[in-house]
Each structure stands twice: as C-alpha cells, then as structure tokens.
Short mmCIF file of C-alpha atoms and ligand atoms in Angstrom, two decimals:
data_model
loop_
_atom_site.label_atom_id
_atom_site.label_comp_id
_atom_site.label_asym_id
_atom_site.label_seq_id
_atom_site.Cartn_x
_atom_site.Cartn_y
_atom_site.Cartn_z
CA UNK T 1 8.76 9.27 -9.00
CA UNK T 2 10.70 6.21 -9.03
CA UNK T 3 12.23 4.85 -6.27
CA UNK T 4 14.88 2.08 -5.84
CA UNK T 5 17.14 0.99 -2.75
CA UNK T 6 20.33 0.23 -2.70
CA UNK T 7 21.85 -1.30 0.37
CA UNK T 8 25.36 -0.49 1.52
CA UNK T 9 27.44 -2.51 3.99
CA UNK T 10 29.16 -0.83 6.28
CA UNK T 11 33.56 -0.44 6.54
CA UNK T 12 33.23 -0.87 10.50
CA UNK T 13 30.79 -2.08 13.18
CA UNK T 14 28.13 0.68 14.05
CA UNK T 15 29.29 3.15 16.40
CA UNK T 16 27.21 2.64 20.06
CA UNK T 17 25.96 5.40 20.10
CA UNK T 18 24.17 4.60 16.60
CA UNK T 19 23.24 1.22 18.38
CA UNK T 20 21.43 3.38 21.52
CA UNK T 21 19.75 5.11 18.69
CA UNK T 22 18.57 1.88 16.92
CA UNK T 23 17.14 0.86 19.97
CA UNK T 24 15.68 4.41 21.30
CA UNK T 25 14.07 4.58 17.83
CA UNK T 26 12.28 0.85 17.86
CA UNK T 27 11.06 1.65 21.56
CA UNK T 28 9.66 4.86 19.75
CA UNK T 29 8.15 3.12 16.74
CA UNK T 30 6.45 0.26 19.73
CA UNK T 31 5.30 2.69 21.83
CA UNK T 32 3.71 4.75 18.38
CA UNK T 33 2.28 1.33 17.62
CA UNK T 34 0.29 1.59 20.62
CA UNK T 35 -0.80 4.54 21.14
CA UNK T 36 -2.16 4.19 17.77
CA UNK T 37 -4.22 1.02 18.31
CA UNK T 38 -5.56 2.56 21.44
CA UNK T 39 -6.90 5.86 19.46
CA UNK T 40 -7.66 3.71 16.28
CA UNK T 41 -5.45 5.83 14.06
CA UNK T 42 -2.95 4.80 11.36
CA UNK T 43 -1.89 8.33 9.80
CA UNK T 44 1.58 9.54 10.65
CA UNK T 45 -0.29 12.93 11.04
CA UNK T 46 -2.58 11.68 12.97
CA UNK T 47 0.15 10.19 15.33
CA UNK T 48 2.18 13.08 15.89
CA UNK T 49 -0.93 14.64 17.29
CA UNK T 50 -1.69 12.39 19.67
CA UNK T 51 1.66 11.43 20.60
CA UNK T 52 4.12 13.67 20.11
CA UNK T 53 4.29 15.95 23.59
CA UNK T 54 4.31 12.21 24.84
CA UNK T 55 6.84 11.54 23.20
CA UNK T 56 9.23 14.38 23.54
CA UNK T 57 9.10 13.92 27.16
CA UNK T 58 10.43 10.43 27.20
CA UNK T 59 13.52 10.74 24.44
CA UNK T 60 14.02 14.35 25.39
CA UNK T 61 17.48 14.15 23.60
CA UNK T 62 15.90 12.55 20.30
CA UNK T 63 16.51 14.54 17.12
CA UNK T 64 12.96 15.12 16.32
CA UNK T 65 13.29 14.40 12.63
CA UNK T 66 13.89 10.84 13.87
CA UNK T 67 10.45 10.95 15.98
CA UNK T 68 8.66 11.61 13.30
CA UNK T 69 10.19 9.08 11.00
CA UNK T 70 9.22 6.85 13.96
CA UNK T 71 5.77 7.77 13.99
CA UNK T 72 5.75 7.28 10.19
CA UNK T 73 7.28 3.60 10.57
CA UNK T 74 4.70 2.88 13.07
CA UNK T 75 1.96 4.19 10.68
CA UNK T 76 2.46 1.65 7.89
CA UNK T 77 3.25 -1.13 10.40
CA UNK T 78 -0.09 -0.30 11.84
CA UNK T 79 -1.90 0.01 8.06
CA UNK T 80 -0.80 -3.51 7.45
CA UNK T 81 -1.98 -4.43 11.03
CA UNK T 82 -5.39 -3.13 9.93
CA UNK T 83 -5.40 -4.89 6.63
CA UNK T 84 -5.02 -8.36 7.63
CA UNK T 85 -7.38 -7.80 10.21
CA UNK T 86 -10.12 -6.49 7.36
CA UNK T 87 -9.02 -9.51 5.99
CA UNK T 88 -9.85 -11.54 8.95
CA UNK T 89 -6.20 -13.11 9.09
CA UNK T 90 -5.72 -14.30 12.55
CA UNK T 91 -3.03 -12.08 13.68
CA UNK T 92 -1.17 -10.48 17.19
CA UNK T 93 -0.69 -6.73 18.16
CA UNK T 94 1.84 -5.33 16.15
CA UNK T 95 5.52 -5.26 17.10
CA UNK T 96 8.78 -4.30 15.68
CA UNK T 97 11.27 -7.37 17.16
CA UNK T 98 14.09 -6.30 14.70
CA UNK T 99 16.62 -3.57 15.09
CA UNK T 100 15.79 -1.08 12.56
CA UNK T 101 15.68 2.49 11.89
CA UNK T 102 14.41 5.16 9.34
CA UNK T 103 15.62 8.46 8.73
CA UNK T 104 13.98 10.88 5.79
CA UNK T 105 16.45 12.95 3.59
CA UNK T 106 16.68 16.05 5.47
CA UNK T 107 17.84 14.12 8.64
CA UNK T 108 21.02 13.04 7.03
CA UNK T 109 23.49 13.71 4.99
CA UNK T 110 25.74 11.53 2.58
CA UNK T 111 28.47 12.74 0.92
CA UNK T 112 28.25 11.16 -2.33
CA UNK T 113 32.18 11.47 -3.44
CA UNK T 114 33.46 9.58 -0.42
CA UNK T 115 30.46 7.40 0.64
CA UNK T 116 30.32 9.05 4.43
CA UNK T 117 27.12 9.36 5.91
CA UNK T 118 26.86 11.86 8.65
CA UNK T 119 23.91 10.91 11.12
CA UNK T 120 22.72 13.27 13.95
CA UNK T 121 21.86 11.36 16.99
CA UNK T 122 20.80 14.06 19.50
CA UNK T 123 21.63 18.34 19.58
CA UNK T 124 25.67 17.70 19.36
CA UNK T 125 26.33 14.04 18.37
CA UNK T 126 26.77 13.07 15.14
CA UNK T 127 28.04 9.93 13.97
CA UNK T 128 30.27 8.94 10.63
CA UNK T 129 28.88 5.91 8.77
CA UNK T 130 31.67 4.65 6.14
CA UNK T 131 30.04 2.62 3.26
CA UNK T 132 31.76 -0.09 1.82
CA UNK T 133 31.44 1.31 -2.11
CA UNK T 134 31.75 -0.94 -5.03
CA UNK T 135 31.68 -0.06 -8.93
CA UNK T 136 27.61 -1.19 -8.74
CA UNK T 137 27.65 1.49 -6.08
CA UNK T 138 29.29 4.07 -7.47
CA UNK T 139 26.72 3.91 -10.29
CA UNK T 140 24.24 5.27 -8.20
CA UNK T 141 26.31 7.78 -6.38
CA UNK T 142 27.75 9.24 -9.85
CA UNK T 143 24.58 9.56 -11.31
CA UNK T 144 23.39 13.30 -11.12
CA UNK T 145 19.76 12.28 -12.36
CA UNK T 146 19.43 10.70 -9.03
CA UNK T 147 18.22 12.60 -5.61
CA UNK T 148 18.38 11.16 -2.34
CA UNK T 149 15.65 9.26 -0.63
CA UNK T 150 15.22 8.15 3.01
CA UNK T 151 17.80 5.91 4.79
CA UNK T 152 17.19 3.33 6.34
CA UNK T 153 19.75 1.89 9.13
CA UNK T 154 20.22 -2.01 10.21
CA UNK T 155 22.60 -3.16 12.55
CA UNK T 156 25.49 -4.62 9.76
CA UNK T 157 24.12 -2.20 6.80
CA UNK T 158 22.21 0.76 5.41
CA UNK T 159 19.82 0.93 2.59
CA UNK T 160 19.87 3.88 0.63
CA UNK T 161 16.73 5.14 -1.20
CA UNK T 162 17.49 6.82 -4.76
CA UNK T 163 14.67 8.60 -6.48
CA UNK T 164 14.15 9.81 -10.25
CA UNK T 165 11.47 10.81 -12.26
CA UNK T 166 10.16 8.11 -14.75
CA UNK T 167 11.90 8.65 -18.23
CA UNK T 168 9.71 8.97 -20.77
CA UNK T 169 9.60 5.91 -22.53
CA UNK T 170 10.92 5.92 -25.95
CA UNK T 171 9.14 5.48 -29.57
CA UNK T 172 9.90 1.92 -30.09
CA UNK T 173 12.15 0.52 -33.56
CA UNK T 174 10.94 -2.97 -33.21
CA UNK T 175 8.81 -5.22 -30.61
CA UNK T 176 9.72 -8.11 -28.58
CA UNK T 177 6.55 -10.47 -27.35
CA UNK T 178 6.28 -12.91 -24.68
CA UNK T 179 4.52 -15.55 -23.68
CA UNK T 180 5.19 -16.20 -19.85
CA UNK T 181 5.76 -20.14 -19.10
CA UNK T 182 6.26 -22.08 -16.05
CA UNK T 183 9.81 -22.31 -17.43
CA UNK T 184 10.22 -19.75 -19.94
CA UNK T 185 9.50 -16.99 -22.03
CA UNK T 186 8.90 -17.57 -25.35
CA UNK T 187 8.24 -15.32 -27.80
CA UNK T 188 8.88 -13.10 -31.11
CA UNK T 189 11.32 -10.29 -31.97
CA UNK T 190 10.23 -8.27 -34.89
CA UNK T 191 11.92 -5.57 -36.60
CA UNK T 192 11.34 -4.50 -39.92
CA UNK T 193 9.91 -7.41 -42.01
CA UNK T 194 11.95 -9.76 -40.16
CA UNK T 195 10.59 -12.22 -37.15
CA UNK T 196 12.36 -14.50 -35.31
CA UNK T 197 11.84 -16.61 -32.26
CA UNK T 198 13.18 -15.82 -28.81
CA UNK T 199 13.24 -18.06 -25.82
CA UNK T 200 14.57 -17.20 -22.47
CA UNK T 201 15.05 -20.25 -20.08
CA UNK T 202 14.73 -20.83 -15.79
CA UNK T 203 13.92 -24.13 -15.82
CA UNK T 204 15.63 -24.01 -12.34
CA UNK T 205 12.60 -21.95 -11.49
CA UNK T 206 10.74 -24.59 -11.38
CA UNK T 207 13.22 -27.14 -10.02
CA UNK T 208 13.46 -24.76 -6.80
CA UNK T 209 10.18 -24.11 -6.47
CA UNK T 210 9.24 -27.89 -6.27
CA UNK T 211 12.01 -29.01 -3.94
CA UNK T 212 11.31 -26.34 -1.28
CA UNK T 213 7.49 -27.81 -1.87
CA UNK T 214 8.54 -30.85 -0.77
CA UNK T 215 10.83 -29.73 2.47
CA UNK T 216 7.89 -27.79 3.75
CA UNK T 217 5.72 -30.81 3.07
CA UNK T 218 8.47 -33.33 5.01
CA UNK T 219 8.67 -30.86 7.65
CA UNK T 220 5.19 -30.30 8.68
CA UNK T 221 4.97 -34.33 8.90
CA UNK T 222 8.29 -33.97 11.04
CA UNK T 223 7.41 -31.05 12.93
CA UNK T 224 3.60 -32.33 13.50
CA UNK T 225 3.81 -32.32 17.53
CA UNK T 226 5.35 -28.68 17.09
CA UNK T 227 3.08 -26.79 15.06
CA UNK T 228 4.99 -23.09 16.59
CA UNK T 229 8.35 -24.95 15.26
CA UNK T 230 6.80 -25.96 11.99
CA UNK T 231 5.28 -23.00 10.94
CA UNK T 232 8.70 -20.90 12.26
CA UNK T 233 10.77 -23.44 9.94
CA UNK T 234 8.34 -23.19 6.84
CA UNK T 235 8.82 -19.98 6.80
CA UNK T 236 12.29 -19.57 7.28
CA UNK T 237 11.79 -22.24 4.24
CA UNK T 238 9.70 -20.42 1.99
CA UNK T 239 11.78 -16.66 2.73
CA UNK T 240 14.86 -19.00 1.14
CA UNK T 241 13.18 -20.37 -1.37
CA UNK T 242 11.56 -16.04 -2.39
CA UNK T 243 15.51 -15.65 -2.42
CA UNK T 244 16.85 -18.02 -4.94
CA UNK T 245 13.93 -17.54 -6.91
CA UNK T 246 13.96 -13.59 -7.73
CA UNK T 247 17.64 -13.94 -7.95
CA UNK T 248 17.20 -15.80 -11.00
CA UNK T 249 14.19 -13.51 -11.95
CA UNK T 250 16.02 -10.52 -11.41
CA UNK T 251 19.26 -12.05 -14.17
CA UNK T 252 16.07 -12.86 -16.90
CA UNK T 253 14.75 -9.88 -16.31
CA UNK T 254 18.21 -8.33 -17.22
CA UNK T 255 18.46 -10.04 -20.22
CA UNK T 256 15.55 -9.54 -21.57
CA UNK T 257 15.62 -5.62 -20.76
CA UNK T 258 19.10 -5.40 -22.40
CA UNK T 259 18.23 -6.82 -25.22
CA UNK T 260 15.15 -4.41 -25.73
CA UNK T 261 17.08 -1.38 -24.65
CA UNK T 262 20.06 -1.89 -27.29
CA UNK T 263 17.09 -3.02 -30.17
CA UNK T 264 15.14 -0.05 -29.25
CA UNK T 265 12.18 -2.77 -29.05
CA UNK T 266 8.63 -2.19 -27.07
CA UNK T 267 7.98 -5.34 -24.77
CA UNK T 268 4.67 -7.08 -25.24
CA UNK T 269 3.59 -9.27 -21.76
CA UNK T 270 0.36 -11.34 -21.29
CA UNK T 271 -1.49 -9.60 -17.94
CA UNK T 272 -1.31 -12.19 -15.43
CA UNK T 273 -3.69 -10.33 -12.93
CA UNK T 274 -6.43 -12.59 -12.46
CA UNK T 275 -5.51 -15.59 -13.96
CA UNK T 276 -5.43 -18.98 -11.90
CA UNK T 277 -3.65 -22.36 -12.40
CA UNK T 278 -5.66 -25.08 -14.63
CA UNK T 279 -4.34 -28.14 -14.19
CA UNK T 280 -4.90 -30.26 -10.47
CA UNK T 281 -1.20 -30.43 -10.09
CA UNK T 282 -0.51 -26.70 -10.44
CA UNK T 283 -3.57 -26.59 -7.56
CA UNK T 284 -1.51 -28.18 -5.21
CA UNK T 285 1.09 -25.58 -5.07
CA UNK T 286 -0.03 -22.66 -4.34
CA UNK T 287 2.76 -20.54 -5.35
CA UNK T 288 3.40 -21.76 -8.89
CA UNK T 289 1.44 -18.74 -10.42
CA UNK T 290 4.17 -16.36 -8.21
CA UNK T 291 6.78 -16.37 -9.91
CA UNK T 292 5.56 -15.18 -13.60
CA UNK T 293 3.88 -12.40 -11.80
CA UNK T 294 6.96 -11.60 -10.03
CA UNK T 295 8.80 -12.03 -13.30
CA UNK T 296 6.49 -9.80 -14.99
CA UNK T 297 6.83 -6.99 -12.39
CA UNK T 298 10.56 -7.19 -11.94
CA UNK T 299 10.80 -7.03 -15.98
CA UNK T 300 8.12 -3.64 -15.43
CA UNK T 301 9.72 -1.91 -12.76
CA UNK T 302 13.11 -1.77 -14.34
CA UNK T 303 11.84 -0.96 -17.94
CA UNK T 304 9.86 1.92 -16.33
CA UNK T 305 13.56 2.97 -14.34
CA UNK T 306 15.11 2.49 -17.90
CA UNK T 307 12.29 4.22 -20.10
CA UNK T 308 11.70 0.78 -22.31
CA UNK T 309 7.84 0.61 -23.16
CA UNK T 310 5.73 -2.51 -21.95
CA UNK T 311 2.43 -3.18 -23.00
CA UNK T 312 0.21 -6.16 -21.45
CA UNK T 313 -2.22 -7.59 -22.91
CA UNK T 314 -5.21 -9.73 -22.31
CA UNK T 315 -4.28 -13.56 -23.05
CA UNK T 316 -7.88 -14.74 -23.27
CA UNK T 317 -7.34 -17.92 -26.24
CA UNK T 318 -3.73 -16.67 -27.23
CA UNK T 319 -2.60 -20.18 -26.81
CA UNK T 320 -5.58 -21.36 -28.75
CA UNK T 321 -6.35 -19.25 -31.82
CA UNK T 322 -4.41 -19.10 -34.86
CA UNK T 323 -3.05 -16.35 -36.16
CA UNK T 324 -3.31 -17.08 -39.68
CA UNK T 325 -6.82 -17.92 -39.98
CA UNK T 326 -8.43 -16.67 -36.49
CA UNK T 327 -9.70 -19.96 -35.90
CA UNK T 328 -10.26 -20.48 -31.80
CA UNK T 329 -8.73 -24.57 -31.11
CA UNK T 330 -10.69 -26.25 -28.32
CA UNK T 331 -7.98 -28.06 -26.86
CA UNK T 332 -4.28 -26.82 -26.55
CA UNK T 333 -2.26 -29.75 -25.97
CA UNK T 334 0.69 -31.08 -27.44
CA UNK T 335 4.07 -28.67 -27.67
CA UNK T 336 3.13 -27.95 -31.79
CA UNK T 337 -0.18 -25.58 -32.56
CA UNK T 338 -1.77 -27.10 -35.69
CA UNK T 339 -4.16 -25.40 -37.36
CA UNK T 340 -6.48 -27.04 -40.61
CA UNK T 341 -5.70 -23.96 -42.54
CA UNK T 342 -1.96 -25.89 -42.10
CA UNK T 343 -0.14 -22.99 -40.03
CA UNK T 344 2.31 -25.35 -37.48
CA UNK T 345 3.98 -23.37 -34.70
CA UNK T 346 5.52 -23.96 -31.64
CA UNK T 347 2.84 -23.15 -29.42
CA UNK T 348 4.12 -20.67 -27.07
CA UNK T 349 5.79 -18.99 -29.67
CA UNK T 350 2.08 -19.25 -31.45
CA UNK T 351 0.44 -17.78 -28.64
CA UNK T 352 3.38 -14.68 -28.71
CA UNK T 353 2.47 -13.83 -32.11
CA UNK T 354 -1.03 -13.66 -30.70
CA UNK T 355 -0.09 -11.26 -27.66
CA UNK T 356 1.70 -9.23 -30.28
CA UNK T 357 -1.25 -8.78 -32.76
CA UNK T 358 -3.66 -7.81 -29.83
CA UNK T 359 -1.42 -5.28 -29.00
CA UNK T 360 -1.00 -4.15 -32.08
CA UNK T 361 -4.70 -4.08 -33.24
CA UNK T 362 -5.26 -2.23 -30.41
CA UNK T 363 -2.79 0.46 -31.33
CA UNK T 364 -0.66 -0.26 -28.37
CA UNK T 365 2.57 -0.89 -30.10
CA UNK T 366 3.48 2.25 -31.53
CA UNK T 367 2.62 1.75 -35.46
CA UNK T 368 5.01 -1.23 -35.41
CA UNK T 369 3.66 -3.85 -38.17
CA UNK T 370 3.73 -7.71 -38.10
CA UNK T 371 3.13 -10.06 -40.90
CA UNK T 372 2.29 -14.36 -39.47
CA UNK T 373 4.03 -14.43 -42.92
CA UNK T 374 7.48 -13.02 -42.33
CA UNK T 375 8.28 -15.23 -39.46
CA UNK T 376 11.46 -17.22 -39.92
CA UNK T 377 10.97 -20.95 -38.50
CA UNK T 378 14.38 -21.53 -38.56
CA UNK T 379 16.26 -19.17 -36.19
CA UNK T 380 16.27 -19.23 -32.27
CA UNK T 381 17.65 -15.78 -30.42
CA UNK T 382 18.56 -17.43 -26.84
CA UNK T 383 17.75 -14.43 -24.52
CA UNK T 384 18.70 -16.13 -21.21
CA UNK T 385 19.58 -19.40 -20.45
CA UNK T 386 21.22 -21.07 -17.03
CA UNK T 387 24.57 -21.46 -18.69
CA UNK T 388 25.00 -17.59 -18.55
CA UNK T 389 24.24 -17.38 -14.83
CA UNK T 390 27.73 -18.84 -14.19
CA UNK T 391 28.83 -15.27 -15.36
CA UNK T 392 28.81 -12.78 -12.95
CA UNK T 393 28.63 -10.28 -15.81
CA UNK T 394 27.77 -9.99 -18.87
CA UNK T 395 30.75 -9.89 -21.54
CA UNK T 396 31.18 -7.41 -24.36
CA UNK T 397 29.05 -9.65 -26.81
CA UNK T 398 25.70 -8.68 -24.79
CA UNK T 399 25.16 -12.66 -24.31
CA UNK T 400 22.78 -13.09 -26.59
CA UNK T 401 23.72 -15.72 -29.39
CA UNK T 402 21.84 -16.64 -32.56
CA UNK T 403 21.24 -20.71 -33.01
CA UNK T 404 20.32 -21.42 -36.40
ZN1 LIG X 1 -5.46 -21.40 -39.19
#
C-alpha cells in the first residue's frame, strides 16, 4: 500500500472548538508519552492497556477514536525516543510542543465533491472544515483508485493521507540509465538500436548546499557564547536549506519520471546505500552524499506510485571500467574516460553505460539489449535543466528538447 499526503489549507480560521480539541488531544498524546516511559512500553496496544480507563476519566467528553489515535501518536514519538537513546544520542524526555492532531479514517469524514471535512469533537459536536481546493487537489479527490487515509489537523491546515495499492510496474520498451553526480544525472536512453546521451542538471544543488555550509559555519563563530542560540539557529538553517533542496529534487525527479513514463523506459540507478564521500573536501560536509540519496528515493517513491520500473545497481568500478574492452582504469580523473583499446566517453555517461550493462547481465532489465556500439556521440536529450524551473508547469512539448 502506498501512501502519499497531501496537505490542504483551510477557507477559514479553525473553528475553537477544533482549537480545544488540538489542545485536549496534545495534553493526551503528553500525558501517553509518559505513562509510557514510566511502564517502558512503546506499542499503541500496549498503551491503551495501561492507560486508557486513565484516560477516559480525564477527557470524559473525548471521542474515543481520537484517544486512541493519541495513544498511537505517542507510540511512534516514544519509538523514536527509544531509538536515539539505543543510539546513545544525548536526548530529553519526549514532548509534543506543537499543536497537532491525528485522526484515522473512520473518525472522519470528507466529502470528496465539495472538499468539507466533517470532524466529531465529542457525542454531539461536529465541526465543518472547508478546504481550499485547487486543480492539483482535485486530482486526488477525483481519483477513484484512491481510498482515504488518516488526517492529520494543524492549526492553519490539514494533511490528507491518500492510499493505493502499488501498480504493477509495466514491461519496459526501452531503458533510461543514470549515473548520480554531485550536479547531475548523466546517463543513456536506449530504445531499439538507438542510444543517446541524457543529462539532467541542479547545479543549484550544490550552490545551496555550500552557502547554507557556510552560514552555519559564520554562525557558530557568531553565536559561540550562545551555544542554545547557535544550535536553535543552525537548525532553523539547515530545515531551510532540506526545503530548497528537495524542491528542486522533487522538479528532477519529475522530469526524469515523465520522460520514462511517456517512453515506456525502465530506470537504471547506481545504489547509493553504503557508499561514502572520497575526496577531503566532500569530508568536510557532511551532507553532500544527502541529496543523491534523497534524489534517488524521491525518483523511487513516485515511479513505484506511477508503476515505472527502477532497478539499482551496484556501482563498484562503473566509473572506471570500460565497456568496450572490460578493462578496470586505476585512476578516474579528468571529465573524458580513455581507454587503450581507444573507446573515449564522457565519463559519467561511461560509467551509465556501465550501470546499464550490469543490469542487464543480470537480467534485471527486462530482455532490453544494448550495444557500446550503437551509441550516438553526437546528440544530448536535456532532461532537466534550471532554465525550466522558471515554469511553473510543464508546457505541451513535455520540456524535453534534443541538442544536436
Ligand atoms: Zn577499452
């Protein structure tokens, strides 16, 4: 079952009595959060039993399916809290600070024609929450494949949970490969006996991800006598810095999944999992390995919601063999592969063609062939570049553009 939430703002302020509810429900989830550290249980099940009669007494008036979504949202707060402390993270006693509530899919109901959610409060009171619905919206509520999941309420907005089942992915025509950069992808697109180079570009990525770098670092010097201040302002930092980041993921991934969807194509990624930064420089950020992981799991989660296969593959020497003559390079510097046998390449695009013959001598891309031979050194397929951000959709033309 896949799950994605979709988050709704609201026509009008929250009615009070929602508010009371909000805050009922966090005193609920705090005092779940305690009982459970005191009996050293995390299970929502486990919980209820201990707390419920408890419970009941105190928010006599609560609908009950709320309680329980309480206890629930105290269980996972309190399975993280356990976590970090297997970990041996220094961390405090659990507590929800924000305004926020949960409610499962029996204890509400949204009518998905006019976008009213009807929320019980107590035996009697029910409130009317109008969402604000857009076309993107409207998607969702439309679609007939999709069932309801929980809701979650915030003081300004909702998120709404919509579940499927995973689509079977589908028997791919042709194969796009990818070689994950600090700054790109690069890669192949084959179909048929033709291959041609494909490049999707984020330089800002990068760009981003360095400048926050250095804030944090002239902050900490700044903030030195204050380390509570510091570390509250890094991380206000860093959450900005997650933001612009994925947004830009989130349009590659688009592209790139659009692209594969209308070609039919299977999508061949390197696994990251594992794999560390070389080079000293890299070392000093810690982060710089986030975003291609990110990148690669945005670009799986919404193939698997759009049934597009991905295959990952192991990257051991991709960027050093050749593909011609299976000789393994020692060094890989320089932006051309070179091989003795003569085969020249650009070398990400080199170490795509590599990704994409694993995969396919290891039966992973559905019978698809690929000849080093066919590959045609003179076209670029621009996936994704910056330029098209400026767009806030995609015209008729499916943005892709052929350079040659
Ligand atoms: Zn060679």
């Amino acid at each position: 079952m896949l799950v994605k939430g979709i988050v709704f703002y609201l026509e009008s302020d929250l009615p009070s009595e929602a508010k009371f509810l909000l805050e009922d429900f966090r005193l609920a989830v705090n005092n779940a959060i305690r009982a459970g550290l005191q009996a050293r249980v995390t299970s929502r099940n486990a919980l209820v039993k201990i707390a419920y009669k408890d419970f009941r007494q105190e928010h006599p008036k609560m609908y009950s399916q709320h309680l329980v979504s309480a206890f629930e949202v105290a269980g996972s707060v309190l399975k993280n809290h356990r976590r970090r402390v297997r970990k041996d993270v220094t961390c405090r006693i659990p507590y929800v600070k924000r305004l926020i509530m949960k409610a499962e899919n029996q204890a509400y109901k949204l009518d998905r024609k006019t976008g009213v959610i009807d929320l019980p409060i107590r035996a009697g009171c029910h409130v009317e929450l109008r969402l604000v619905v857009s076309r993107y919206h409207r998607k969702y509520l439309d679609d007939t494949a999709l069932s309801l999941g929980s809701l979650t309420v915030l003081p300004d907005r909702v998120i709404v949970a919509f579940r499927k089942d995973a689509p079977k992915p589908y028997t791919p025509d042709s194969v796009i490969s990818l070689d994950t950069n600090e700054r790109s992808l690069d890669g192949l697109f084959v179909e048929g006996d033709v291959a041609k180079a494909v490049k999707a570009e984020f330089p800002e990525v990068a760009v981003i991800q360095q400048r926050h770098h250095d804030r944090r670092k002239r902050l900490q010097k700044k903030k030195a006598h204050d380390r509570r201040t510091s570390r509250n302002l890094c991380r206000r930092e860093g959450a900005r810095e997650h933001h612009r980041i994925e947004y830009r993921l989130h349009q590659v991934a688009n592209s790139v999944l659009k692209f594969a969807e209308e070609r039919k194509s299977a999508i061949v990624l390197e696994d990251l999992t594992g794999m560390r930064p070389k080079r000293s420089k890299e070392l000093n950020r810690r982060l710089s390995m986030w975003p291609r992981r990110k990148l690669h799991q945005i670009i799986e989660y919404k193939a698997q919601w759009k049934g597009v296969p991905v295959v990952k593959v192991d990257p051991r020497n991709s960027s050093r063999t050749c593909p011609i003559c299976g000789r393994i390079q020692d060094s890989r510097m320089g932006t051309e592969f070179k091989c003795e046998c003569g085969w020249r390449l650009d070398r990400h695009i080199n170490a795509s063609i590599n990704l994409l013959q694993t995969a396919i001598s290891k039966g992973m891309a559905g019978g698809l062939r690929f000849n080093p031979g066919a590959f045609q050194h003179d076209v670029m397929m621009i996936l994704y570049e910056p330029a098209m951000a400026a767009r806030s959709e995609p015209n008729g033309t499916s943005g892709i553009a052929v350079v040659t």
